[in-house]
């Protein structure tokens, strides 16, 4: 029994330098084909991209209270509200 993987065909134009580098990887046996190289490169790019976006989201979430406080302090009403809240706690 053979396993068949569904693949989609895409087409792209790249610089001769990149094409030569890809061919070098394939010729050296590092990758079995240009398609194998492109699949690996795209999968790694997407993984790194998703990781970076996730990290940026986490960093922005930790900054959210600071961002909100700065936004409140930008208006007179916001400063008055904070002052009244601080007085109420005392």
mmCIF file with all atom_site columns, C-alpha atoms in Angstrom:
data_model
loop_
_atom_site.group_PDB
_atom_site.id
_atom_site.type_symbol
_atom_site.label_atom_id
_atom_site.label_alt_id
_atom_site.label_comp_id
_atom_site.label_asym_id
_atom_site.label_entity_id
_atom_site.label_seq_id
_atom_site.pdbx_PDB_ins_code
_atom_site.Cartn_x
_atom_site.Cartn_y
_atom_site.Cartn_z
_atom_site.occupancy
_atom_site.B_iso_or_equiv
_atom_site.pdbx_formal_charge
_atom_site.auth_seq_id
_atom_site.auth_comp_id
_atom_site.auth_asym_id
_atom_site.auth_atom_id
_atom_site.pdbx_PDB_model_num
ATOM 1  C CA . UNK A 1 1  ? 0.000   0.000  0.000   1.00 0.00 ? 1  UNK A CA 1
ATOM 2  C CA . UNK A 1 2  ? 1.443   3.384  -0.986  1.00 0.00 ? 2  UNK A CA 1
ATOM 3  C CA . UNK A 1 3  ? 0.704   6.617  0.798   1.00 0.00 ? 3  UNK A CA 1
ATOM 4  C CA . UNK A 1 4  ? -0.231  9.457  -1.504  1.00 0.00 ? 4  UNK A CA 1
ATOM 5  C CA . UNK A 1 5  ? 0.227   13.009 -0.322  1.00 0.00 ? 5  UNK A CA 1
ATOM 6  C CA . UNK A 1 6  ? -1.925  15.694 -1.853  1.00 0.00 ? 6  UNK A CA 1
ATOM 7  C CA . UNK A 1 7  ? 0.197   18.536 -3.161  1.00 0.00 ? 7  UNK A CA 1
ATOM 8  C CA . UNK A 1 8  ? -0.674  21.803 -4.833  1.00 0.00 ? 8  UNK A CA 1
ATOM 9  C CA . UNK A 1 9  ? 1.388   23.191 -7.672  1.00 0.00 ? 9  UNK A CA 1
ATOM 10 C CA . UNK A 1 10 ? 2.625   26.772 -7.492  1.00 0.00 ? 10 UNK A CA 1
ATOM 11 C CA . UNK A 1 11 ? 4.850   28.794 -9.759  1.00 0.00 ? 11 UNK A CA 1
ATOM 12 C CA . UNK A 1 12 ? 7.327   31.491 -8.812  1.00 0.00 ? 12 UNK A CA 1
ATOM 13 C CA . UNK A 1 13 ? 10.100  33.533 -10.347 1.00 0.00 ? 13 UNK A CA 1
ATOM 14 C CA . UNK A 1 14 ? 13.345  33.866 -8.386  1.00 0.00 ? 14 UNK A CA 1
ATOM 15 C CA . UNK A 1 15 ? 16.777  35.335 -8.979  1.00 0.00 ? 15 UNK A CA 1
ATOM 16 C CA . UNK A 1 16 ? 19.420  33.253 -10.747 1.00 0.00 ? 16 UNK A CA 1
ATOM 17 C CA . UNK A 1 17 ? 21.525  33.372 -7.566  1.00 0.00 ? 17 UNK A CA 1
ATOM 18 C CA . UNK A 1 18 ? 18.762  31.753 -5.497  1.00 0.00 ? 18 UNK A CA 1
ATOM 19 C CA . UNK A 1 19 ? 18.074  29.153 -8.183  1.00 0.00 ? 19 UNK A CA 1
ATOM 20 C CA . UNK A 1 20 ? 21.780  28.251 -8.305  1.00 0.00 ? 20 UNK A CA 1
ATOM 21 C CA . UNK A 1 21 ? 21.914  27.925 -4.523  1.00 0.00 ? 21 UNK A CA 1
ATOM 22 C CA . UNK A 1 22 ? 18.863  25.678 -4.507  1.00 0.00 ? 22 UNK A CA 1
ATOM 23 C CA . UNK A 1 23 ? 20.398  23.549 -7.247  1.00 0.00 ? 23 UNK A CA 1
ATOM 24 C CA . UNK A 1 24 ? 23.584  23.249 -5.161  1.00 0.00 ? 24 UNK A CA 1
ATOM 25 C CA . UNK A 1 25 ? 21.580  21.930 -2.208  1.00 0.00 ? 25 UNK A CA 1
ATOM 26 C CA . UNK A 1 26 ? 19.762  19.438 -4.422  1.00 0.00 ? 26 UNK A CA 1
ATOM 27 C CA . UNK A 1 27 ? 22.953  18.352 -6.225  1.00 0.00 ? 27 UNK A CA 1
ATOM 28 C CA . UNK A 1 28 ? 24.711  17.776 -2.899  1.00 0.00 ? 28 UNK A CA 1
ATOM 29 C CA . UNK A 1 29 ? 21.920  15.456 -1.779  1.00 0.00 ? 29 UNK A CA 1
ATOM 30 C CA . UNK A 1 30 ? 20.849  17.759 1.045   1.00 0.00 ? 30 UNK A CA 1
ATOM 31 C CA . UNK A 1 31 ? 17.383  17.863 -0.544  1.00 0.00 ? 31 UNK A CA 1
ATOM 32 C CA . UNK A 1 32 ? 15.846  15.296 -2.887  1.00 0.00 ? 32 UNK A CA 1
ATOM 33 C CA . UNK A 1 33 ? 14.413  17.889 -5.265  1.00 0.00 ? 33 UNK A CA 1
ATOM 34 C CA . UNK A 1 34 ? 13.725  21.578 -5.775  1.00 0.00 ? 34 UNK A CA 1
ATOM 35 C CA . UNK A 1 35 ? 10.191  20.876 -4.582  1.00 0.00 ? 35 UNK A CA 1
ATOM 36 C CA . UNK A 1 36 ? 11.560  19.302 -1.377  1.00 0.00 ? 36 UNK A CA 1
ATOM 37 C CA . UNK A 1 37 ? 13.746  22.370 -0.799  1.00 0.00 ? 37 UNK A CA 1
ATOM 38 C CA . UNK A 1 38 ? 10.877  24.823 -1.393  1.00 0.00 ? 38 UNK A CA 1
ATOM 39 C CA . UNK A 1 39 ? 8.487   22.859 0.853   1.00 0.00 ? 39 UNK A CA 1
ATOM 40 C CA . UNK A 1 40 ? 11.056  22.813 3.655   1.00 0.00 ? 40 UNK A CA 1
ATOM 41 C CA . UNK A 1 41 ? 11.940  26.490 3.248   1.00 0.00 ? 41 UNK A CA 1
ATOM 42 C CA . UNK A 1 42 ? 8.313   27.607 3.277   1.00 0.00 ? 42 UNK A CA 1
ATOM 43 C CA . UNK A 1 43 ? 7.417   25.379 6.244   1.00 0.00 ? 43 UNK A CA 1
ATOM 44 C CA . UNK A 1 44 ? 10.354  26.756 8.255   1.00 0.00 ? 44 UNK A CA 1
ATOM 45 C CA . UNK A 1 45 ? 9.499   30.337 7.297   1.00 0.00 ? 45 UNK A CA 1
ATOM 46 C CA . UNK A 1 46 ? 5.875   29.903 8.380   1.00 0.00 ? 46 UNK A CA 1
ATOM 47 C CA . UNK A 1 47 ? 6.917   28.300 11.689  1.00 0.00 ? 47 UNK A CA 1
ATOM 48 C CA . UNK A 1 48 ? 9.330   31.156 12.450  1.00 0.00 ? 48 UNK A CA 1
ATOM 49 C CA . UNK A 1 49 ? 6.792   33.765 11.363  1.00 0.00 ? 49 UNK A CA 1
ATOM 50 C CA . UNK A 1 50 ? 4.048   32.257 13.555  1.00 0.00 ? 50 UNK A CA 1
ATOM 51 C CA . UNK A 1 51 ? 6.468   32.098 16.488  1.00 0.00 ? 51 UNK A CA 1
ATOM 52 C CA . UNK A 1 52 ? 7.431   35.770 16.032  1.00 0.00 ? 52 UNK A CA 1
ATOM 53 C CA . UNK A 1 53 ? 3.792   36.879 15.786  1.00 0.00 ? 53 UNK A CA 1
ATOM 54 C CA . UNK A 1 54 ? 2.909   34.853 18.879  1.00 0.00 ? 54 UNK A CA 1
ATOM 55 C CA . UNK A 1 55 ? 5.811   36.408 20.784  1.00 0.00 ? 55 UNK A CA 1
ATOM 56 C CA . UNK A 1 56 ? 4.737   39.917 19.696  1.00 0.00 ? 56 UNK A CA 1
ATOM 57 C CA . UNK A 1 57 ? 1.177   39.243 20.844  1.00 0.00 ? 57 UNK A CA 1
ATOM 58 C CA . UNK A 1 58 ? 2.413   38.025 24.240  1.00 0.00 ? 58 UNK A CA 1
ATOM 59 C CA . UNK A 1 59 ? 4.625   41.098 24.615  1.00 0.00 ? 59 UNK A CA 1
ATOM 60 C CA . UNK A 1 60 ? 1.778   43.450 23.703  1.00 0.00 ? 60 UNK A CA 1
ATOM 61 C CA . UNK A 1 61 ? -0.510  41.732 26.228  1.00 0.00 ? 61 UNK A CA 1
ATOM 62 C CA . UNK A 1 62 ? 2.004   42.345 29.016  1.00 0.00 ? 62 UNK A CA 1
ATOM 63 C CA . UNK A 1 63 ? 2.173   46.011 27.981  1.00 0.00 ? 63 UNK A CA 1
ATOM 64 C CA . UNK A 1 64 ? -1.608  46.439 27.829  1.00 0.00 ? 64 UNK A CA 1
ATOM 65 C CA . UNK A 1 65 ? -2.027  47.856 31.379  1.00 0.00 ? 65 UNK A CA 1
ATOM 66 C CA . UNK A 1 66 ? 0.722   50.414 30.695  1.00 0.00 ? 66 UNK A CA 1
ATOM 67 C CA . UNK A 1 67 ? -0.854  51.370 27.368  1.00 0.00 ? 67 UNK A CA 1
ATOM 68 C CA . UNK A 1 68 ? -4.271  51.756 29.002  1.00 0.00 ? 68 UNK A CA 1
ATOM 69 C CA . UNK A 1 69 ? -2.873  53.895 31.831  1.00 0.00 ? 69 UNK A CA 1
ATOM 70 C CA . UNK A 1 70 ? -1.067  56.143 29.361  1.00 0.00 ? 70 UNK A CA 1
ATOM 71 C CA . UNK A 1 71 ? -4.279  56.540 27.354  1.00 0.00 ? 71 UNK A CA 1
ATOM 72 C CA . UNK A 1 72 ? -6.220  57.485 30.486  1.00 0.00 ? 72 UNK A CA 1
ATOM 73 C CA . UNK A 1 73 ? -3.567  59.999 31.499  1.00 0.00 ? 73 UNK A CA 1
ATOM 74 C CA . UNK A 1 74 ? -3.835  61.752 28.124  1.00 0.00 ? 74 UNK A CA 1
ATOM 75 C CA . UNK A 1 75 ? -7.127  63.414 29.071  1.00 0.00 ? 75 UNK A CA 1
ATOM 76 C CA . UNK A 1 76 ? -8.138  65.670 31.917  1.00 0.00 ? 76 UNK A CA 1
ATOM 77 C CA . UNK A 1 77 ? -11.123 63.447 32.648  1.00 0.00 ? 77 UNK A CA 1
ATOM 78 C CA . UNK A 1 78 ? -8.864  60.402 32.864  1.00 0.00 ? 78 UNK A CA 1
ATOM 79 C CA . UNK A 1 79 ? -6.489  62.110 35.291  1.00 0.00 ? 79 UNK A CA 1
ATOM 80 C CA . UNK A 1 80 ? -9.451  63.241 37.422  1.00 0.00 ? 80 UNK A CA 1
ATOM 81 C CA . UNK A 1 81 ? -10.850 59.719 37.445  1.00 0.00 ? 81 UNK A CA 1
ATOM 82 C CA . UNK A 1 82 ? -7.531  58.264 38.590  1.00 0.00 ? 82 UNK A CA 1
ATOM 83 C CA . UNK A 1 83 ? -7.173  60.928 41.257  1.00 0.00 ? 83 UNK A CA 1
ATOM 84 C CA . UNK A 1 84 ? -10.675 60.214 42.592  1.00 0.00 ? 84 UNK A CA 1
ATOM 85 C CA . UNK A 1 85 ? -9.995  56.479 42.615  1.00 0.00 ? 85 UNK A CA 1
ATOM 86 C CA . UNK A 1 86 ? -6.778  57.001 44.557  1.00 0.00 ? 86 UNK A CA 1
ATOM 87 C CA . UNK A 1 87 ? -8.528  59.228 47.093  1.00 0.00 ? 87 UNK A CA 1
ATOM 88 C CA . UNK A 1 88 ? -11.347 56.689 47.502  1.00 0.00 ? 88 UNK A CA 1
ATOM 89 C CA . UNK A 1 89 ? -8.844  53.959 48.440  1.00 0.00 ? 89 UNK A CA 1
ATOM 90 C CA . UNK A 1 90 ? -7.303  56.119 51.162  1.00 0.00 ? 90 UNK A CA 1
#
